[in-house]
Every structure is written in C-alpha cells, then in structure tokens.
Amino acid sequence: MIRYPNGKTYQSKQTNGGMSHQKSIYSNRGMTLEEDLNETNEFYRIHGIAVVHKKPTPVQIVNVDYPKRSAAVIKEAYFKQASTTDYNGVYKGRYLDFEAKETKNKTSFPLQNFHEHQIDHMKQVVKQNGICFVILMFSTLQEIYLFEAKFLFPYWDQITTGGRKSIPKTDVEKQGHFIQFGLHPRIDYIKIIDKLYF
Amino acid sequence: MIRYPNGKTYQSKQTNGGMSHQKSIYSNRGMTLEEDLNETNEFYRIHGIAVVHKKPTPVQIVNVDYPKRSAAVIKEAYFKQASTTDYNGVYKGRYLDFEAKETKNKTSFPLQNFHEHQIDHMKQVVKQNGICFVILMFSTLQEIYLFEAKFLFPYWDQITTGGRKSIPKTDVEKQGHFIQFGLHPRIDYIKIIDKLYF
C-alpha cells in the first residue's frame, strides 16, 4: 500500500476522485440500461425514497429434477411473454409502473420495441390512476428520456391506421423529460415524477 | 343437445344455476389459494376495478439451448428466493402489495410461513405509504382473512425476543377482516381495502 505524507493511501485518493470516475462512466459506460435502473432502484430503496423492483423474467417450467441432498434443478423450461411491464413499485403511496427500452437510432424511437400486451397493461394502469411511463434510451446518443404513457398511446394507436411506426426524436424531446446521467442514482427518474405528480 | 319445452338447453340451465355450482365450490373447492387469487385479479382487471398481478417465480438461468428453427430451451436453472411479496398492483392510484399464505392449523397462523426478506419488503412498502397486507387462509376451516401488514410486524418482531412463533386465531379474527368466499370474484379483498382506505 502506497501512502502519501498526509497518511491517505494512493488507492483511496483514486476512488475518491469523483470527477475522473464520472468521466469514465460518461464516455464509455459499459453498463446496460437494466443495470443502471437496478442500481437506481437500489439507491431509492436504501435511502427510503421509493420501493421499485424489476419483475423476474417469466418462465414456463416443464421439468424439474429433485436430486438428494441438493437444490432442485430446472431441467426444461421456456421463456414466456410477460403480461405486464418490467418495473413497478411505490412512491409516496402512489403506484409506479414503467418499461425501459433502448434504440441505436438517432432520429426516432421505433415502436416495435413495445408489445401490444405491454401497451394494454399501461392503459389499464393509467385508467386506475397509476403513474405510468417509459424510459427511452437513445444509446448511440447516450440520452435518456422519461416519456409518460399517456403520450405514448396516440403514437401506438396511429400504427393501426397506417401511421408511422416510431416517435420522432423531436417529439420525445418536446413531450418527454430529459434525464441527466448521474453517479448515484444513475437514472434519477423520481426527480421527474416528483415534479410532475407531487 | 337436450332442449326443454321453453327452448333453453339442459346445459345452459345447469351452468346458470348459481346455487348448485356455488355449493360444490364451497363444500369441496379443489382450488388452490393461488388459483383463487388469480381468478380474483383477473375479475378485477376485466371489470376495470384494479390492476393486480402475481409476480413470476424468480429463476436463476444457468444454461440455455438455442435450437435452429425453434424456441430457446432453458436446460439448467435454479429457484431463487423472491426479494418481495408475490402480488402487487394499483387500486384508485394507490399501490397495493400483498402476500398470500395458508395453514392447516385451526387455532393459530404459524409465522414460519413468512421469510425475513418478505417482512423487510413489507416494512419498506408501509413506510412508503403503500397499502400492504397478507391474505391468511385457514385451509382446514375454509376461512380467509385480510390482515394488514402493520398488525403483522409486532408478531414477527416478538419472535426475536423469544415470543411465540404464530398469531393466535382469535387475534386474526379481531385485528383481521374475514373475507367471505364468492363465485366472482372468489376472494373479494378489494371490498375490505375500499372500506379501510377510501
């Protein structure tokens, strides 16, 4: 261990250097949107801000082996399509529900990223007065937006009448809310929700 | 198809006869608590009353096979312990969260049915002002109660100070709310929630 004259270790200085760490996250994050949201939700839970979890991947279990003296092993199972969005939880008593998607596109967000049953679920949640939105990430641009479900529905519904199959980036910017990447939490969506609903 | 003189079919008369159907459900239900709750939640969703889903069983996927021209097969996976309760959703904008458990005991409800992390999760939800409760079924007696999480915590916490490891049935009756089995929905817990919170 290398020590400076003031007694601080070389290592602790490096990890304390917020700026350089932040820089490396911003320039080449190497994180997935899911990991960022998991970290964010954990931050919210630890600090008593909100309780939000990602739902487990739904799996249809067909065959399970129960070996003696060890854990059950699932030997055959299939991925099922989820009937809801991926994330839900509670903030100040209100129900939160959202889906997170990313695109490499730079000028629009493709709606094929969503499934009919997810949109149906979001419509049910909005009717029940839940707070429902999507987190849209333009991964090439490294930009993230919170986009309320009520603004998503018209774009989705126009597809059936022959309309375009994506949301123009300019519309995402106008109707959505830009979320600045942070260190802790990484994607502070509650800040936006707080402004919009409380 | 057999027809009565009035034109009604024999079959339709049978399925319309609520009483006999109801009787058979009450006397020998042959349904699991989970099935009853799934039916109840589906009823709520279809009628726009509430949006509540059971979370998928969490599974740690280790090995997946991707055969040509057919669906991916999970070849090795393990059951993980859930970090939350099984059910959550939204009712009139408020966050709902609950766990359902059953016992064959007649005089008390054993607390071993719950896990530490589930109680921790429920405490977080209550702090966040979510509506949190457990559905307790005494399966031998065919009695179901809604028991608010805030009343469950003292019983749980007393275990660590050497207290009893179950809730006396008389306490469940006093602090909890009896739910009468129904046909549709089968376990109308929203009726209780509506009285308690709205």
CSV table of N, CA, C and O in Angstrom, one decimal, chain A residues 45 48-51 53 55-56 58-59 61 64 72-79 83-84 88-95 121 124 128-130, chain B residues 45 48-51 53 55-56 58-59 61 64 72-79 83-84 88-95 121 124 128-130:
chain,number,residue,atom,x,y,z
A,45,ARG,N,-34.3,2.5,-2.7
A,45,ARG,CA,-34.7,1.6,-1.5
A,45,ARG,C,-33.9,1.9,-0.3
A,45,ARG,O,-34.4,2.1,0.8
A,48,GLY,N,-34.7,5.0,1.4
A,48,GLY,CA,-36.1,5.2,1.7
A,48,GLY,C,-36.9,6.2,0.8
A,48,GLY,O,-37.9,6.8,1.2
A,49,ILE,N,-36.4,6.3,-0.4
A,49,ILE,CA,-37.1,7.3,-1.4
A,49,ILE,C,-38.3,6.6,-2.1
A,49,ILE,O,-39.3,7.2,-2.2
A,50,ALA,N,-38.1,5.4,-2.5
A,50,ALA,CA,-39.1,4.7,-3.2
A,50,ALA,C,-38.8,3.2,-3.2
A,50,ALA,O,-37.7,2.8,-2.9
A,51,VAL,N,-39.9,2.4,-3.4
A,51,VAL,CA,-39.6,0.9,-3.4
A,51,VAL,C,-40.1,0.4,-4.8
A,51,VAL,O,-41.3,0.3,-5.1
A,53,HIS,N,-39.1,-2.5,-7.9
A,53,HIS,CA,-38.3,-3.7,-8.3
A,53,HIS,C,-38.6,-4.0,-9.8
A,53,HIS,O,-39.6,-3.8,-10.3
A,55,LYS,N,-39.5,-6.9,-12.2
A,55,LYS,CA,-40.1,-8.3,-12.1
A,55,LYS,C,-39.2,-9.3,-12.7
A,55,LYS,O,-38.5,-9.1,-13.7
A,56,PRO,N,-39.3,-10.6,-12.1
A,56,PRO,CA,-38.5,-11.7,-12.7
A,56,PRO,C,-38.9,-12.0,-14.1
A,56,PRO,O,-40.1,-11.8,-14.4
A,58,PRO,N,-40.5,-14.1,-16.8
A,58,PRO,CA,-41.4,-15.2,-16.7
A,58,PRO,C,-41.0,-16.4,-17.5
A,58,PRO,O,-40.6,-16.3,-18.6
A,59,VAL,N,-41.0,-17.5,-16.8
A,59,VAL,CA,-40.5,-18.8,-17.3
A,59,VAL,C,-41.6,-19.9,-17.1
A,59,VAL,O,-42.2,-20.0,-16.1
A,61,ILE,N,-42.0,-23.5,-16.5
A,61,ILE,CA,-41.2,-24.6,-16.1
A,61,ILE,C,-41.9,-26.0,-16.5
A,61,ILE,O,-43.1,-26.2,-16.2
A,64,VAL,N,-38.6,-30.6,-13.6
A,64,VAL,CA,-37.7,-30.2,-12.5
A,64,VAL,C,-37.1,-31.5,-11.9
A,64,VAL,O,-37.8,-32.5,-11.7
A,72,ALA,N,-33.1,-28.2,-6.0
A,72,ALA,CA,-33.9,-28.6,-7.2
A,72,ALA,C,-33.3,-28.0,-8.5
A,72,ALA,O,-32.9,-26.8,-8.4
A,73,VAL,N,-33.2,-28.8,-9.5
A,73,VAL,CA,-32.7,-28.3,-10.8
A,73,VAL,C,-33.8,-28.2,-11.8
A,73,VAL,O,-34.4,-29.3,-12.1
A,74,ILE,N,-34.0,-27.1,-12.4
A,74,ILE,CA,-35.0,-27.0,-13.5
A,74,ILE,C,-34.2,-27.5,-14.8
A,74,ILE,O,-33.2,-26.9,-15.2
A,75,LYS,N,-34.8,-28.6,-15.4
A,75,LYS,CA,-34.1,-29.2,-16.5
A,75,LYS,C,-34.7,-28.8,-17.8
A,75,LYS,O,-34.1,-29.0,-18.9
A,76,GLU,N,-35.9,-28.4,-17.8
A,76,GLU,CA,-36.6,-27.9,-19.1
A,76,GLU,C,-37.5,-26.8,-18.8
A,76,GLU,O,-38.4,-26.9,-17.9
A,77,ALA,N,-37.3,-25.7,-19.4
A,77,ALA,CA,-38.2,-24.5,-19.2
A,77,ALA,C,-38.1,-23.6,-20.4
A,77,ALA,O,-37.2,-23.7,-21.2
A,78,TYR,N,-39.2,-22.8,-20.6
A,78,TYR,CA,-39.2,-21.9,-21.8
A,78,TYR,C,-39.5,-20.5,-21.4
A,78,TYR,O,-40.2,-20.3,-20.4
A,79,PHE,N,-39.0,-19.5,-22.1
A,79,PHE,CA,-39.3,-18.1,-21.9
A,79,PHE,C,-40.8,-17.9,-22.2
A,79,PHE,O,-41.2,-18.3,-23.3
A,83,SER,N,-46.8,-10.4,-19.3
A,83,SER,CA,-48.1,-9.8,-19.5
A,83,SER,C,-48.2,-8.4,-18.9
A,83,SER,O,-49.2,-7.7,-19.0
A,84,THR,N,-47.1,-7.9,-18.4
A,84,THR,CA,-47.0,-6.6,-17.8
A,84,THR,C,-45.7,-5.9,-18.3
A,84,THR,O,-45.0,-6.4,-19.0
A,88,ASN,N,-42.2,-2.1,-11.4
A,88,ASN,CA,-43.3,-1.4,-10.7
A,88,ASN,C,-43.0,-1.3,-9.2
A,88,ASN,O,-42.1,-1.9,-8.7
A,89,GLY,N,-43.7,-0.4,-8.6
A,89,GLY,CA,-43.4,-0.1,-7.2
A,89,GLY,C,-44.2,1.0,-6.6
A,89,GLY,O,-45.3,1.4,-7.2
A,90,VAL,N,-43.7,1.6,-5.5
A,90,VAL,CA,-44.5,2.6,-4.8
A,90,VAL,C,-43.6,3.8,-4.5
A,90,VAL,O,-42.5,3.7,-4.1
A,91,TYR,N,-44.2,5.0,-4.7
A,91,TYR,CA,-43.6,6.3,-4.3
A,91,TYR,C,-44.6,7.2,-3.7
A,91,TYR,O,-45.6,7.5,-4.3
A,92,LYS,N,-44.4,7.5,-2.4
A,92,LYS,CA,-45.3,8.4,-1.7
A,92,LYS,C,-46.8,7.8,-1.8
A,92,LYS,O,-47.7,8.6,-2.0
A,93,GLY,N,-46.9,6.5,-1.6
A,93,GLY,CA,-48.2,5.9,-1.7
A,93,GLY,C,-48.8,5.6,-3.0
A,93,GLY,O,-49.7,4.8,-3.2
A,94,ARG,N,-48.2,6.3,-4.1
A,94,ARG,CA,-48.8,6.2,-5.4
A,94,ARG,C,-48.1,5.0,-6.1
A,94,ARG,O,-46.9,4.6,-5.9
A,95,TYR,N,-48.9,4.3,-7.0
A,95,TYR,CA,-48.4,3.2,-7.8
A,95,TYR,C,-47.5,3.7,-9.0
A,95,TYR,O,-48.0,4.5,-9.8
A,121,HIS,N,-51.5,-3.2,-20.9
A,121,HIS,CA,-51.3,-3.1,-19.4
A,121,HIS,C,-51.2,-1.7,-19.0
A,121,HIS,O,-51.8,-1.2,-18.0
A,124,GLN,N,-54.4,0.1,-18.8
A,124,GLN,CA,-55.2,-0.3,-17.6
A,124,GLN,C,-54.7,0.5,-16.4
A,124,GLN,O,-55.4,0.9,-15.6
A,128,GLN,N,-56.5,3.3,-14.0
A,128,GLN,CA,-56.6,3.0,-12.5
A,128,GLN,C,-55.8,4.1,-11.8
A,128,GLN,O,-55.6,4.0,-10.6
A,129,ASN,N,-55.5,5.2,-12.5
A,129,ASN,CA,-54.8,6.4,-11.9
A,129,ASN,C,-53.4,6.1,-11.4
A,129,ASN,O,-52.9,6.8,-10.5
A,130,GLY,N,-52.7,5.1,-11.9
A,130,GLY,CA,-51.3,4.8,-11.6
A,130,GLY,C,-50.4,5.7,-12.4
A,130,GLY,O,-50.8,6.3,-13.4
B,45,ARG,N,-59.4,-7.0,-13.1
B,45,ARG,CA,-58.8,-6.4,-14.4
B,45,ARG,C,-59.9,-6.2,-15.4
B,45,ARG,O,-60.0,-5.1,-16.0
B,48,GLY,N,-62.2,-3.5,-14.7
B,48,GLY,CA,-61.6,-2.2,-14.5
B,48,GLY,C,-61.6,-1.7,-13.0
B,48,GLY,O,-61.7,-0.6,-12.8
B,49,ILE,N,-61.6,-2.7,-12.1
B,49,ILE,CA,-61.7,-2.4,-10.7
B,49,ILE,C,-60.3,-2.1,-10.1
B,49,ILE,O,-60.1,-1.2,-9.4
B,50,ALA,N,-59.3,-3.0,-10.5
B,50,ALA,CA,-58.0,-2.8,-10.0
B,50,ALA,C,-57.1,-3.6,-11.0
B,50,ALA,O,-57.5,-4.4,-11.8
B,51,VAL,N,-55.8,-3.3,-11.0
B,51,VAL,CA,-54.8,-4.0,-11.8
B,51,VAL,C,-53.7,-4.6,-10.9
B,51,VAL,O,-52.9,-3.9,-10.4
B,53,HIS,N,-51.2,-8.1,-10.3
B,53,HIS,CA,-50.7,-9.3,-10.9
B,53,HIS,C,-49.8,-10.1,-9.9
B,53,HIS,O,-49.2,-9.5,-9.0
B,55,LYS,N,-46.4,-11.9,-9.3
B,55,LYS,CA,-45.1,-11.8,-9.9
B,55,LYS,C,-44.6,-13.2,-10.4
B,55,LYS,O,-44.9,-14.2,-9.7
B,56,PRO,N,-43.8,-13.3,-11.5
B,56,PRO,CA,-43.3,-14.6,-11.9
B,56,PRO,C,-42.4,-15.2,-10.8
B,56,PRO,O,-41.8,-14.4,-10.1
B,58,PRO,N,-39.1,-16.3,-9.4
B,58,PRO,CA,-37.7,-15.9,-9.8
B,58,PRO,C,-36.8,-17.1,-10.0
B,58,PRO,O,-36.8,-18.0,-9.2
B,59,VAL,N,-36.2,-17.1,-11.1
B,59,VAL,CA,-35.4,-18.3,-11.5
B,59,VAL,C,-34.0,-17.8,-12.0
B,59,VAL,O,-33.9,-16.8,-12.7
B,61,ILE,N,-31.1,-18.5,-14.3
B,61,ILE,CA,-30.9,-19.3,-15.5
B,61,ILE,C,-29.4,-19.5,-15.7
B,61,ILE,O,-28.7,-18.5,-15.7
B,64,VAL,N,-28.8,-22.1,-21.5
B,64,VAL,CA,-29.9,-22.0,-22.4
B,64,VAL,C,-29.5,-22.6,-23.8
B,64,VAL,O,-28.4,-22.3,-24.2
B,72,ALA,N,-36.0,-21.1,-27.8
B,72,ALA,CA,-34.9,-21.3,-26.8
B,72,ALA,C,-35.4,-22.2,-25.7
B,72,ALA,O,-36.5,-22.1,-25.2
B,73,VAL,N,-34.6,-23.2,-25.3
B,73,VAL,CA,-34.9,-24.1,-24.2
B,73,VAL,C,-33.9,-23.8,-23.0
B,73,VAL,O,-32.7,-23.9,-23.2
B,74,ILE,N,-34.5,-23.5,-21.9
B,74,ILE,CA,-33.7,-23.4,-20.7
B,74,ILE,C,-33.3,-24.8,-20.2
B,74,ILE,O,-34.2,-25.6,-19.9
B,75,LYS,N,-32.0,-25.2,-20.2
B,75,LYS,CA,-31.6,-26.5,-19.8
B,75,LYS,C,-31.2,-26.7,-18.4
B,75,LYS,O,-31.1,-27.8,-17.9
B,76,GLU,N,-30.8,-25.6,-17.8
B,76,GLU,CA,-30.4,-25.6,-16.4
B,76,GLU,C,-30.7,-24.3,-15.7
B,76,GLU,O,-30.3,-23.2,-16.2
B,77,ALA,N,-31.5,-24.4,-14.6
B,77,ALA,CA,-31.9,-23.2,-13.9
B,77,ALA,C,-32.2,-23.6,-12.5
B,77,ALA,O,-32.5,-24.8,-12.2
B,78,TYR,N,-32.2,-22.6,-11.6
B,78,TYR,CA,-32.5,-22.9,-10.2
B,78,TYR,C,-33.5,-21.9,-9.6
B,78,TYR,O,-33.5,-20.7,-10.1
B,79,PHE,N,-34.3,-22.3,-8.7
B,79,PHE,CA,-35.2,-21.4,-8.0
B,79,PHE,C,-34.4,-20.5,-7.1
B,79,PHE,O,-33.5,-20.9,-6.4
B,83,SER,N,-37.4,-11.6,-3.5
B,83,SER,CA,-37.0,-10.5,-2.6
B,83,SER,C,-38.2,-9.6,-2.3
B,83,SER,O,-38.0,-8.6,-1.5
B,84,THR,N,-39.3,-9.9,-2.8
B,84,THR,CA,-40.5,-9.1,-2.5
B,84,THR,C,-41.7,-10.1,-2.2
B,84,THR,O,-41.5,-11.3,-2.1
B,88,ASN,N,-48.6,-7.5,-6.5
B,88,ASN,CA,-48.7,-6.1,-6.3
B,88,ASN,C,-49.5,-5.5,-7.5
B,88,ASN,O,-49.7,-6.1,-8.5
B,89,GLY,N,-49.9,-4.2,-7.3
B,89,GLY,CA,-50.7,-3.6,-8.3
B,89,GLY,C,-51.2,-2.3,-7.9
B,89,GLY,O,-50.7,-1.7,-6.9
B,90,VAL,N,-52.2,-1.8,-8.6
B,90,VAL,CA,-52.8,-0.5,-8.4
B,90,VAL,C,-54.3,-0.5,-8.2
B,90,VAL,O,-55.0,-1.2,-8.9
B,91,TYR,N,-54.8,0.3,-7.2
B,91,TYR,CA,-56.2,0.4,-7.0
B,91,TYR,C,-56.5,1.9,-6.7
B,91,TYR,O,-55.9,2.5,-5.7
B,92,LYS,N,-57.2,2.6,-7.5
B,92,LYS,CA,-57.5,4.0,-7.4
B,92,LYS,C,-56.3,4.8,-7.2
B,92,LYS,O,-56.2,5.7,-6.3
B,93,GLY,N,-55.2,4.5,-7.9
B,93,GLY,CA,-54.0,5.3,-7.9
B,93,GLY,C,-53.0,4.8,-6.8
B,93,GLY,O,-51.8,5.1,-6.8
B,94,ARG,N,-53.5,4.1,-5.8
B,94,ARG,CA,-52.7,3.7,-4.6
B,94,ARG,C,-52.0,2.4,-4.9
B,94,ARG,O,-52.5,1.5,-5.7
B,95,TYR,N,-50.8,2.2,-4.4
B,95,TYR,CA,-50.0,1.0,-4.5
B,95,TYR,C,-50.5,-0.1,-3.6
B,95,TYR,O,-50.7,0.1,-2.4
B,121,HIS,N,-39.4,-6.2,3.1
B,121,HIS,CA,-40.1,-5.6,1.9
B,121,HIS,C,-41.4,-4.9,2.3
B,121,HIS,O,-41.6,-3.7,2.0
B,124,GLN,N,-40.8,-1.7,4.2
B,124,GLN,CA,-40.4,-0.6,3.2
B,124,GLN,C,-41.7,-0.1,2.6
B,124,GLN,O,-41.8,1.2,2.4
B,128,GLN,N,-43.4,3.7,2.8
B,128,GLN,CA,-43.6,4.5,1.5
B,128,GLN,C,-45.1,4.7,1.3
B,128,GLN,O,-45.6,5.2,0.2
B,129,ASN,N,-45.9,4.4,2.4
B,129,ASN,CA,-47.4,4.7,2.3
B,129,ASN,C,-48.1,3.8,1.4
B,129,ASN,O,-49.2,4.2,0.9
B,130,GLY,N,-47.6,2.7,1.0
B,130,GLY,CA,-48.3,1.7,0.2
B,130,GLY,C,-49.3,1.0,1.0
B,130,GLY,O,-49.2,0.9,2.3
